[in-house]
PDB file of C-alpha atoms in Angstrom:
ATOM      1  CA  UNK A  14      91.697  85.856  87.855  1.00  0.00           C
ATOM      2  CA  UNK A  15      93.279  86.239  91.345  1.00  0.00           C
ATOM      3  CA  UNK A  16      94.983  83.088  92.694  1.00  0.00           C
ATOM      4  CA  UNK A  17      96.710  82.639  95.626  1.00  0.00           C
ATOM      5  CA  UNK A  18     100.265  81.761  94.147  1.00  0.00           C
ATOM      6  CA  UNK A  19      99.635  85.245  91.730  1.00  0.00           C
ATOM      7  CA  UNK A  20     100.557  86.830  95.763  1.00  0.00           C
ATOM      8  CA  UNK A  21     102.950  84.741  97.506  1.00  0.00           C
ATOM      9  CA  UNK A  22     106.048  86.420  99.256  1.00  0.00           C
ATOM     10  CA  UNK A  23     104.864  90.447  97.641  1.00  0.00           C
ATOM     11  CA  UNK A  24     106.614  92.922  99.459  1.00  0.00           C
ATOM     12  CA  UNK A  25     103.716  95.266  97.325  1.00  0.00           C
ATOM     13  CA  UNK A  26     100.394  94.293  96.053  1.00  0.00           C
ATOM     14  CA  UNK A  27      99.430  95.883  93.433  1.00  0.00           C
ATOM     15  CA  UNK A  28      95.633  96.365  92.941  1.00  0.00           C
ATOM     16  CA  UNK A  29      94.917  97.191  89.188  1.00  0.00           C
ATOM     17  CA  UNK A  30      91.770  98.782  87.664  1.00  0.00           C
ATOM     18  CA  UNK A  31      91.194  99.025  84.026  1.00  0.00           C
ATOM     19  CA  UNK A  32      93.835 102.017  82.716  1.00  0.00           C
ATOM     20  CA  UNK A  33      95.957 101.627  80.188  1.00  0.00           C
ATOM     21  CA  UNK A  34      98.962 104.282  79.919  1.00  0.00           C
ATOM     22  CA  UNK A  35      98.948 103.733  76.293  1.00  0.00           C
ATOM     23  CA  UNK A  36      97.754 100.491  74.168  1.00  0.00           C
ATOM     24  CA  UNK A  37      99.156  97.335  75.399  1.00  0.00           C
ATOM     25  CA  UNK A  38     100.863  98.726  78.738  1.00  0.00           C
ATOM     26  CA  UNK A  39      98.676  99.195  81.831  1.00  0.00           C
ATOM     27  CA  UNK A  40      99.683 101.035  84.972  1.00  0.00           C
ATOM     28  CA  UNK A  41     100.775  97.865  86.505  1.00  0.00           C
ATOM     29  CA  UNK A  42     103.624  97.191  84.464  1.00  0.00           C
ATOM     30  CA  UNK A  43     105.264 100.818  85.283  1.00  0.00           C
ATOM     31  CA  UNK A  44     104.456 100.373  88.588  1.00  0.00           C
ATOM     32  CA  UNK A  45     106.784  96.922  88.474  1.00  0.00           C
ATOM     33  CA  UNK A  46     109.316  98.411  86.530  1.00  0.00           C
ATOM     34  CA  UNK A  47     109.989 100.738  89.356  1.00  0.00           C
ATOM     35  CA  UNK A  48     109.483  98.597  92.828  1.00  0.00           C
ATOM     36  CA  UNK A  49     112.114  95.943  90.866  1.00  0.00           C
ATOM     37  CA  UNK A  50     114.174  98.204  90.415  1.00  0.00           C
ATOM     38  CA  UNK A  51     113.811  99.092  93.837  1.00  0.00           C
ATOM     39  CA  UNK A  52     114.768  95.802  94.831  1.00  0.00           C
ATOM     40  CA  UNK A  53     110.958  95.289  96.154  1.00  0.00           C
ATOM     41  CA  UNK A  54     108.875  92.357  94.731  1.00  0.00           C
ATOM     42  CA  UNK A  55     105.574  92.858  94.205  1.00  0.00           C
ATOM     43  CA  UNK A  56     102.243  91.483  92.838  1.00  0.00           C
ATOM     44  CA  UNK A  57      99.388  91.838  91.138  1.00  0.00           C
ATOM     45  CA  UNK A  58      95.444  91.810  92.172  1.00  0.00           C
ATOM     46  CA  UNK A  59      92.884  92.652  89.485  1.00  0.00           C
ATOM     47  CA  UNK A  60      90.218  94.427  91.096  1.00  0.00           C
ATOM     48  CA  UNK A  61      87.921  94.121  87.893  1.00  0.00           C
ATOM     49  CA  UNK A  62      87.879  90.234  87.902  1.00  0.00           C
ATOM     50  CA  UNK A  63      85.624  88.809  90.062  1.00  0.00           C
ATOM     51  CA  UNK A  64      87.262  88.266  93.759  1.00  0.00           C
ATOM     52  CA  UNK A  65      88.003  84.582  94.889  1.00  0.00           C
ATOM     53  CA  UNK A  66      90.640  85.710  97.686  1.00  0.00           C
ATOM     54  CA  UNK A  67      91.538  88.555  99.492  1.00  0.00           C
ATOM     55  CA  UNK A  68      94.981  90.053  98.455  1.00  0.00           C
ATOM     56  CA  UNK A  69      97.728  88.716 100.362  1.00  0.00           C
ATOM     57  CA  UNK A  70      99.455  90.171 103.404  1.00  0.00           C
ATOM     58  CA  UNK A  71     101.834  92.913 102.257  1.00  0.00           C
ATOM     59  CA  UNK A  72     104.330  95.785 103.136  1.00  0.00           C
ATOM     60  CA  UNK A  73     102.076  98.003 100.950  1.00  0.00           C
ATOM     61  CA  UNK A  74      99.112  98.209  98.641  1.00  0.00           C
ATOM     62  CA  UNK A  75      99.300 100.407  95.398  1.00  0.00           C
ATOM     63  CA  UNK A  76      95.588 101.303  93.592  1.00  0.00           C
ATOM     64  CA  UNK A  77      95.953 102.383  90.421  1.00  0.00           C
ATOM     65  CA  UNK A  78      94.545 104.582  88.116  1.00  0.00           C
ATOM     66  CA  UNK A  79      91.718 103.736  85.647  1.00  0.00           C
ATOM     67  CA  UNK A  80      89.284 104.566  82.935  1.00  0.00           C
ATOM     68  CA  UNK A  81      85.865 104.118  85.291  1.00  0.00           C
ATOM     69  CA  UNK A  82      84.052 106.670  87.161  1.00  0.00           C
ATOM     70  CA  UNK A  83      84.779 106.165  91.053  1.00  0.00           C
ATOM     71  CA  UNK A  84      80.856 106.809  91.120  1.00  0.00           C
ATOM     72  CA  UNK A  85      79.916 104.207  88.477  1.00  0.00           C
ATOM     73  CA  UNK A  86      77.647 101.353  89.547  1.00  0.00           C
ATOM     74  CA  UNK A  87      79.892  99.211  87.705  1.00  0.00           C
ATOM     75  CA  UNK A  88      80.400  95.898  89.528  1.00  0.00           C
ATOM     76  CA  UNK A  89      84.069  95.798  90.037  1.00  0.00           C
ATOM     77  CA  UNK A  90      83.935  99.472  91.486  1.00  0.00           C
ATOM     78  CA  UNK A  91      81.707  98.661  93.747  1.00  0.00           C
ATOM     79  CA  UNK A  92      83.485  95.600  94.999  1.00  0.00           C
ATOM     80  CA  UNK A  93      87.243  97.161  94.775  1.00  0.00           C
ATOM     81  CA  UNK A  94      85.722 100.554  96.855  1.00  0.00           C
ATOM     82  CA  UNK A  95      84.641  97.617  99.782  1.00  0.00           C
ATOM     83  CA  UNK A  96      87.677  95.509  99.352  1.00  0.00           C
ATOM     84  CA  UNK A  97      89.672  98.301 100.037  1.00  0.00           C
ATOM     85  CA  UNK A  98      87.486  99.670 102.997  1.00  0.00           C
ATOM     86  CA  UNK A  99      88.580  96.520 104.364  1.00  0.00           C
ATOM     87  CA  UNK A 100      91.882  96.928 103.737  1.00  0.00           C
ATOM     88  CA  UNK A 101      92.032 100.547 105.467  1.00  0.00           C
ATOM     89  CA  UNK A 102      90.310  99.713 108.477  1.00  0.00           C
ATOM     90  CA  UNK A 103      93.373  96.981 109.155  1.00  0.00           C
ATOM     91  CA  UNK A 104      95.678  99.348 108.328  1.00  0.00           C
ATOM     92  CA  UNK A 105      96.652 100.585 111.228  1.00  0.00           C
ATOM     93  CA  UNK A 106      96.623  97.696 113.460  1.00  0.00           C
ATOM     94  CA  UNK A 107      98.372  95.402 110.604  1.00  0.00           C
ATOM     95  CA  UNK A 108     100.756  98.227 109.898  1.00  0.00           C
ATOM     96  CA  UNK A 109     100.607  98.678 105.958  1.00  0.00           C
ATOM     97  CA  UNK A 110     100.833 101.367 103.922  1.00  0.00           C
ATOM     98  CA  UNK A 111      97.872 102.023 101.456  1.00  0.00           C
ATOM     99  CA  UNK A 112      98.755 104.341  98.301  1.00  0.00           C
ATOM    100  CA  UNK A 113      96.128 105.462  95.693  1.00  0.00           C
ATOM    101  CA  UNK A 114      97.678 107.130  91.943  1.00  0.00           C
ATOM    102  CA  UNK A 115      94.495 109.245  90.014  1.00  0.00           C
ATOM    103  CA  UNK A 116      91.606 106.757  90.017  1.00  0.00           C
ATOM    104  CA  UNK A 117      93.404 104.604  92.897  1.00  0.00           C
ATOM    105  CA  UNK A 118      93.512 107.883  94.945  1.00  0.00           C
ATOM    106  CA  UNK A 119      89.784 108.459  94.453  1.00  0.00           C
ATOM    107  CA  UNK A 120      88.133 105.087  95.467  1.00  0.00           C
ATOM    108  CA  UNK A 121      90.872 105.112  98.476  1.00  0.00           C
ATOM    109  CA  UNK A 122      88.746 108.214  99.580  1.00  0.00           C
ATOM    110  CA  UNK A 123      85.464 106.867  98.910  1.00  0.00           C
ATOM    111  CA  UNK A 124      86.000 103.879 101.027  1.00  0.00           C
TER     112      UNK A 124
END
């Protein structure tokens, strides 16, 4: 579930969907490895549970990739494609970066 202490003081939010890169590690956790060691901190927003808040205010926002079809009618999909229409629309005034990887890439385009 999303919480608001799950995105306090992110310098990256990262918004998951369901892929795995192999059994028991997702996308996510590569994607942490890397902005720690980057001296970034980031945090996580799973865009397949069902949305309570908005993500938090961040440097940058990092979809990932995923399993699902951009085009499914899958709940979650439908909501993370709008939640991130909303995001890109503030994106210029609010001055964020948005960054999509595979799956990530393709629902950044379809919002």
């Amino acid at each position: 579930m999303n919480s608001e202490a799950e995105h306090a003081d992110a310098d990256v939010v990262i918004l998951s969907g369901d892929g795995l890169v192999y059994e028991g590690v997702h996308y996510v956790h590569r994607i942490e490895e890397r902005l720690l060691a980057s001296g970034l901190r980031s945090s996580r927003y799973d865009l397949t549970a069902p949305a309570t808040i908005q993500p938090a205010p961040a440097e940058a926002y990092v979809l990932t990739g995923g399993t699902t079809s951009v085009h499914s009618d899958a709940q979650w999909m439908r909501s993370a494609v709008g939640l991130v229409r909303r995001l890109v629309e503030r994106s210029d005034q609010e001055g964020y970066a948005i960054i999509g990887i595979c799956l990530g890439s393709q629902i950044l385009a379809e919002a």
